[in-house]
């Protein structure tokens, strides 16, 4: 066998074969899925995403990132970061969603306002769906309750902040960028036409992810029973996952919350495309496993007592949702805060214990000095 042959990747090969077979086996389903994806990219996604791909570049390159970061400075300090630009990234993610947040983090790294380690630690706190999608699309249109959409969005944001704070204390706080180095290597702001061209190309890439993974989700929906169809859709694409979850009936709101927490492979690949290679996605991937139970707990704790779910697939069925009492919710929140403080204290004590041990070992390794009598 020739040494110049390229290595084989069975996973990519099987994915290509499955995609081609799906197009030939179910062309109508594929066409409908692609049509829905194009309508999504040309409608709500265009309005809620493309402008916020331009906004982070304009804000970060204009030098206003530190000014806007003051608004969420307490949250940044609770997470464990010290850069004021991290607050602007959180604010953009809070308003625009995961793609503008990833673009803002990438711009902050390029403009030397954040280190790659700080951007990696910040991703679990800002990678979530935007308020327009969660409140209006998932809450009002799919679940029939805007209140449920508000509770879903609040649960996603709070769970992301708690996840980032816990991971930052367990894995260690990243060191901020030195001020002289940032001033010495500050890049000039790009022209407006370059910013717009980069935003347009990025938006087309993101639409490609949405179309392809929506096609795969439609294929999984054909192969699996209706009650199991939401689970592969949740792992592939968040919009399809919420759409399938809203049709399940009794557990629709919980499955929608899980789909918004997992975000799916499409979102993770979009974040990887937006962020530079030196920004690691390991904290984000580990954070998804912690974000899921936190978001579900916060959602069911904060759901109003008079909130109801109405589903358009169940004509005359209304399922009331009960709320945990306020004192119980405050008790659970206090326990979470105590756990975070205890983890921070144990991490600090561990670091203090390691330092004297290293000093003692280095002192023991020194040769004995000659004593003159």
Coordinates of C-alpha atoms in Angstrom, one line a residue:
X1 CA 0.0 0.0 0.0
X2 CA 1.4 3.4 -0.9
X3 CA 2.4 5.7 1.9
X4 CA 0.9 8.7 0.1
X5 CA -2.7 7.4 0.6
X6 CA -4.7 9.6 2.9
X7 CA -6.2 8.1 6.1
X8 CA -9.8 7.0 6.0
X9 CA -12.4 8.5 8.3
X10 CA -15.3 5.9 8.6
X11 CA -17.6 8.3 10.4
X12 CA -17.5 10.9 7.6
X13 CA -17.9 8.2 5.0
X14 CA -20.9 6.7 6.7
X15 CA -22.4 10.2 7.2
X16 CA -22.1 10.9 3.5
X17 CA -23.6 7.6 2.5
X18 CA -26.5 8.1 4.9
X19 CA -27.2 11.6 3.5
X20 CA -27.2 10.4 -0.1
X21 CA -29.5 7.5 0.8
X22 CA -31.9 9.8 2.6
X23 CA -32.3 12.0 -0.4
X24 CA -33.1 9.1 -2.6
X25 CA -35.4 7.3 -0.1
X26 CA -37.4 10.2 1.0
X27 CA -37.1 13.1 -1.4
X28 CA -40.3 14.8 -0.4
X29 CA -39.3 14.8 3.3
X30 CA -35.9 16.2 2.4
X31 CA -37.4 18.9 0.2
X32 CA -39.8 19.9 3.0
X33 CA -37.1 20.1 5.6
X34 CA -34.9 22.2 3.3
X35 CA -37.8 24.5 2.5
X36 CA -38.4 25.0 6.2
X37 CA -34.8 25.6 6.7
X38 CA -34.6 28.2 3.9
X39 CA -37.7 30.0 5.3
X40 CA -36.1 30.1 8.7
X41 CA -32.8 31.4 7.3
X42 CA -34.6 34.0 5.2
X43 CA -37.1 35.1 7.9
X44 CA -36.6 35.0 11.7
X45 CA -33.0 33.9 11.6
X46 CA -32.0 36.7 9.2
X47 CA -33.6 39.4 11.4
X48 CA -32.3 38.0 14.7
X49 CA -28.8 36.9 13.7
X50 CA -27.3 38.9 10.8
X51 CA -27.4 42.4 12.4
X52 CA -25.8 40.9 15.6
X53 CA -23.0 39.5 13.5
X54 CA -22.1 43.1 12.5
X55 CA -22.7 44.7 16.0
X56 CA -19.9 42.8 17.9
X57 CA -17.3 43.7 15.3
X58 CA -18.3 47.4 15.4
X59 CA -18.4 47.5 19.2
X60 CA -15.2 45.6 19.9
X61 CA -13.2 47.4 17.2
X62 CA -14.5 50.8 18.3
X63 CA -13.1 50.3 21.8
X64 CA -16.5 50.5 23.5
X65 CA -16.4 46.9 24.8
X66 CA -15.0 47.9 28.2
X67 CA -17.6 50.6 28.6
X68 CA -20.5 48.3 27.9
X69 CA -18.9 45.6 30.0
X70 CA -19.6 47.6 33.2
X71 CA -23.3 46.7 32.9
X72 CA -22.6 43.0 33.7
X73 CA -19.4 43.6 35.7
X74 CA -20.8 41.9 38.9
X75 CA -21.7 38.8 36.8
X76 CA -18.2 38.7 35.3
X77 CA -16.6 38.9 38.8
X78 CA -18.9 36.2 40.1
X79 CA -17.8 33.9 37.2
X80 CA -14.2 34.6 38.1
X81 CA -12.9 36.8 35.2
X82 CA -11.4 40.3 35.5
X83 CA -11.6 41.7 32.0
X84 CA -14.2 44.4 31.4
X85 CA -14.6 43.3 27.8
X86 CA -16.1 40.0 29.1
X87 CA -19.1 41.9 30.3
X88 CA -19.8 43.2 26.7
X89 CA -19.6 39.6 25.4
X90 CA -22.1 38.5 28.0
X91 CA -24.4 41.4 27.1
X92 CA -24.3 40.7 23.4
X93 CA -25.0 37.0 24.1
X94 CA -27.9 38.0 26.3
X95 CA -29.5 40.1 23.6
X96 CA -28.5 38.3 20.4
X97 CA -27.8 34.6 21.3
X98 CA -25.0 32.2 20.8
X99 CA -23.8 33.3 17.3
X100 CA -23.3 37.0 18.2
X101 CA -21.8 36.0 21.5
X102 CA -19.2 33.7 19.8
X103 CA -18.5 36.4 17.2
X104 CA -18.0 39.0 20.1
X105 CA -15.7 36.6 21.9
X106 CA -13.7 36.1 18.7
X107 CA -13.5 39.8 18.1
X108 CA -12.3 40.4 21.7
X109 CA -9.5 37.8 21.2
X110 CA -8.5 39.4 17.9
X111 CA -8.5 42.9 19.3
X112 CA -6.4 41.7 22.3
X113 CA -9.1 42.5 24.9
X114 CA -9.5 38.9 26.0
X115 CA -7.0 36.0 26.1
X116 CA -8.0 32.7 24.4
X117 CA -8.3 31.1 27.9
X118 CA -10.7 33.9 29.1
X119 CA -12.8 33.4 26.0
X120 CA -12.9 29.7 26.5
X121 CA -14.0 30.2 30.1
X122 CA -16.7 32.7 29.0
X123 CA -18.3 30.5 26.4
X124 CA -20.4 28.4 28.8
X125 CA -22.0 31.6 30.1
X126 CA -23.0 33.2 26.8
X127 CA -23.7 30.3 24.4
X128 CA -27.5 30.1 24.5
X129 CA -30.4 30.9 22.2
X130 CA -31.5 34.5 21.9
X131 CA -34.6 35.9 23.6
X132 CA -36.5 36.4 20.4
X133 CA -36.3 32.7 19.5
X134 CA -36.9 31.4 23.0
X135 CA -39.7 33.7 24.1
X136 CA -41.5 34.3 20.8
X137 CA -40.9 31.2 18.8
X138 CA -40.6 28.4 21.4
X139 CA -42.7 30.0 24.1
X140 CA -45.5 31.7 22.3
X141 CA -45.8 29.8 19.0
X142 CA -44.7 26.2 20.0
X143 CA -45.9 26.0 23.6
X144 CA -48.7 28.6 23.4
X145 CA -47.4 30.6 26.4
X146 CA -45.2 33.6 26.4
X147 CA -44.7 33.2 30.2
X148 CA -43.2 29.8 29.6
X149 CA -40.9 31.3 27.1
X150 CA -39.7 34.0 29.5
X151 CA -39.1 31.2 32.2
X152 CA -37.2 29.1 29.6
X153 CA -34.9 32.1 28.7
X154 CA -34.3 33.0 32.3
X155 CA -33.4 29.4 33.2
X156 CA -31.0 29.2 30.3
X157 CA -29.2 32.4 31.2
X158 CA -28.9 31.7 34.9
X159 CA -27.8 28.1 34.3
X160 CA -25.1 29.3 31.9
X161 CA -23.8 31.8 34.4
X162 CA -23.8 29.2 37.3
X163 CA -22.1 26.7 35.0
X164 CA -19.3 29.1 34.0
X165 CA -18.7 30.1 37.6
X166 CA -18.4 26.5 38.8
X167 CA -16.2 25.4 35.9
X168 CA -13.9 28.4 36.4
X169 CA -13.4 27.6 40.1
X170 CA -12.9 23.9 39.5
X171 CA -10.5 24.3 36.5
X172 CA -8.8 27.5 37.7
X173 CA -9.2 31.1 36.8
X174 CA -7.5 32.2 33.5
X175 CA -4.9 34.9 33.8
X176 CA -5.9 38.3 32.3
X177 CA -4.0 39.8 29.4
X178 CA -1.1 42.1 30.5
X179 CA -1.9 45.7 29.7
X180 CA 1.4 46.6 28.1
X181 CA 1.2 43.7 25.7
X182 CA -2.3 44.6 24.7
X183 CA -1.3 48.2 24.0
X184 CA 1.7 47.1 22.0
X185 CA -0.1 44.7 19.7
X186 CA -3.3 46.6 19.3
X187 CA -4.5 46.1 15.7
X188 CA -6.0 49.0 13.7
X189 CA -9.8 48.8 13.2
X190 CA -10.9 47.2 9.8
X191 CA -12.9 49.1 7.3
X192 CA -16.7 48.9 7.4
X193 CA -16.8 47.0 4.1
X194 CA -14.6 44.3 5.5
X195 CA -16.8 43.9 8.6
X196 CA -20.0 43.6 6.5
X197 CA -18.3 41.2 4.1
X198 CA -17.1 39.0 6.9
X199 CA -20.6 39.1 8.5
X200 CA -22.3 38.0 5.3
X201 CA -19.9 35.1 4.7
X202 CA -20.3 34.0 8.3
X203 CA -24.1 34.1 8.0
X204 CA -24.0 31.9 4.9
X205 CA -21.9 29.4 6.7
X206 CA -24.3 29.3 9.6
X207 CA -27.3 28.8 7.3
X208 CA -25.5 25.8 5.8
X209 CA -25.2 24.2 9.2
X210 CA -28.9 24.8 9.8
X211 CA -30.0 23.3 6.5
X212 CA -27.9 20.2 6.7
X213 CA -28.7 19.3 10.3
X214 CA -32.4 20.0 9.8
X215 CA -32.2 17.5 6.9
X216 CA -30.6 14.9 9.2
X217 CA -33.2 15.6 11.9
X218 CA -36.0 15.0 9.4
X219 CA -34.4 11.7 8.4
X220 CA -34.2 10.6 12.0
X221 CA -37.9 11.5 12.4
X222 CA -38.8 9.1 9.6
X223 CA -36.9 6.2 11.1
X224 CA -38.0 6.5 14.7
X225 CA -41.4 6.5 16.4
X226 CA -43.0 9.8 17.1
X227 CA -42.3 9.6 20.9
X228 CA -38.5 9.1 20.3
X229 CA -38.1 11.6 17.4
X230 CA -37.3 14.6 19.6
X231 CA -34.1 13.1 21.1
X232 CA -32.0 12.8 17.9
X233 CA -33.4 16.1 16.7
X234 CA -32.3 17.7 20.0
X235 CA -28.7 16.4 19.5
X236 CA -28.6 17.6 15.9
X237 CA -30.3 21.0 15.7
X238 CA -32.0 23.1 18.3
X239 CA -34.8 24.5 16.1
X240 CA -35.9 21.0 15.0
X241 CA -35.5 19.7 18.6
X242 CA -37.9 22.3 20.0
X243 CA -40.3 21.7 17.1
X244 CA -40.4 17.9 17.8
X245 CA -40.5 18.4 21.6
X246 CA -43.5 20.7 21.4
X247 CA -45.6 17.9 19.8
X248 CA -45.0 15.4 22.6
X249 CA -47.8 16.7 24.9
X250 CA -47.3 16.4 28.6
X251 CA -43.5 16.8 28.7
X252 CA -43.2 19.4 26.0
X253 CA -41.9 22.3 28.1
X254 CA -39.3 20.1 29.8
X255 CA -38.1 18.7 26.5
X256 CA -37.9 22.2 25.0
X257 CA -35.8 23.2 27.9
X258 CA -33.5 20.3 27.4
X259 CA -33.2 21.0 23.7
X260 CA -32.3 24.7 24.4
X261 CA -29.7 23.5 27.0
X262 CA -28.0 20.9 24.7
X263 CA -28.1 23.3 21.7
X264 CA -27.1 20.4 19.3
X265 CA -24.2 19.7 17.1
X266 CA -25.2 22.4 14.6
X267 CA -24.7 25.2 17.3
X268 CA -21.4 23.7 18.5
X269 CA -20.1 23.6 15.0
X270 CA -21.2 27.1 14.3
X271 CA -19.4 28.3 17.5
X272 CA -16.3 26.4 16.3
X273 CA -16.5 28.2 12.9
X274 CA -16.9 31.6 14.5
X275 CA -14.2 31.3 17.2
X276 CA -10.4 31.3 16.3
X277 CA -8.5 28.0 16.6
X278 CA -6.7 29.0 19.8
X279 CA -10.1 29.3 21.7
X280 CA -10.8 25.8 23.1
X281 CA -14.3 24.4 23.3
X282 CA -13.6 22.0 26.1
X283 CA -15.2 24.2 28.8
X284 CA -18.3 24.6 26.6
X285 CA -18.6 20.8 26.0
X286 CA -18.2 20.0 29.7
X287 CA -20.5 22.8 30.6
X288 CA -23.4 21.3 28.5
X289 CA -23.5 18.3 30.9
X290 CA -23.8 20.6 33.9
X291 CA -26.1 23.1 32.2
X292 CA -28.8 20.6 31.5
X293 CA -29.9 19.6 35.1
X294 CA -29.4 23.2 36.3
X295 CA -31.6 24.7 33.6
X296 CA -34.3 22.1 34.1
X297 CA -34.3 22.7 37.9
X298 CA -34.4 26.5 37.5
X299 CA -37.2 26.3 34.9
X300 CA -39.5 24.2 37.1
X301 CA -38.6 26.2 40.2
X302 CA -39.4 29.6 38.5
X303 CA -42.5 28.7 36.5
X304 CA -45.5 30.8 37.7
X305 CA -48.3 29.0 39.4
X306 CA -50.9 30.1 37.0
X307 CA -48.9 29.2 33.9
X308 CA -50.4 26.6 31.5
X309 CA -49.2 24.9 28.4
X310 CA -51.5 24.6 25.4
X311 CA -50.4 22.5 22.4
X312 CA -51.7 22.8 18.9
X313 CA -51.4 19.1 18.4
X314 CA -53.7 18.4 21.3
X315 CA -56.8 20.3 20.5
X316 CA -58.7 20.6 23.8
X317 CA -56.1 19.6 26.3
X318 CA -54.6 22.0 28.8
X319 CA -52.0 20.8 31.3
X320 CA -51.5 23.0 34.4
X321 CA -48.0 23.4 35.7
X322 CA -47.5 23.7 39.5
X323 CA -44.8 25.9 41.0
X324 CA -42.5 25.1 43.9
X325 CA -43.1 27.5 46.8
X326 CA -40.9 30.6 47.0
X327 CA -39.2 29.6 50.2
X328 CA -38.2 26.3 48.7
X329 CA -36.8 28.0 45.5
X330 CA -34.8 30.4 47.7
X331 CA -33.5 27.5 49.7
X332 CA -32.3 25.7 46.6
X333 CA -30.6 28.8 45.3
X334 CA -28.9 29.3 48.6
X335 CA -27.6 25.8 48.5
X336 CA -26.2 26.3 45.0
X337 CA -24.4 29.5 46.2
X338 CA -23.0 27.7 49.2
X339 CA -21.7 24.9 47.0
X340 CA -20.0 27.4 44.7
X341 CA -18.4 29.2 47.6
X342 CA -17.2 25.9 49.1
X343 CA -15.7 24.8 45.8
X344 CA -13.9 28.1 45.6
X345 CA -12.6 27.8 49.1
X346 CA -11.4 24.2 48.6
X347 CA -9.6 25.1 45.4
X348 CA -7.8 28.0 47.1
X349 CA -6.7 25.8 50.0
X350 CA -5.5 23.1 47.6
X351 CA -3.4 25.7 45.8
X352 CA -1.9 27.0 49.1
X353 CA -1.0 23.5 50.2
X354 CA 0.7 22.7 46.9
X355 CA 3.0 25.8 47.1
X356 CA 4.6 25.0 50.5
X357 CA 5.0 21.4 49.5
X358 CA 7.0 22.4 46.4
X359 CA 9.1 24.8 48.5
X360 CA 9.9 22.0 51.0
X361 CA 10.8 19.5 48.3
X362 CA 13.1 22.1 46.6
X363 CA 14.8 22.9 49.9
X364 CA 15.3 19.2 50.6
X365 CA 17.0 18.7 47.2
X366 CA 19.6 21.4 47.9
X367 CA 23.1 20.0 48.9
X368 CA 24.1 20.7 52.5
X369 CA 26.3 23.7 52.9
X370 CA 29.8 23.4 54.5
X371 CA 29.8 24.8 58.0
X372 CA 33.1 26.5 59.0
X373 CA 34.0 26.1 62.7

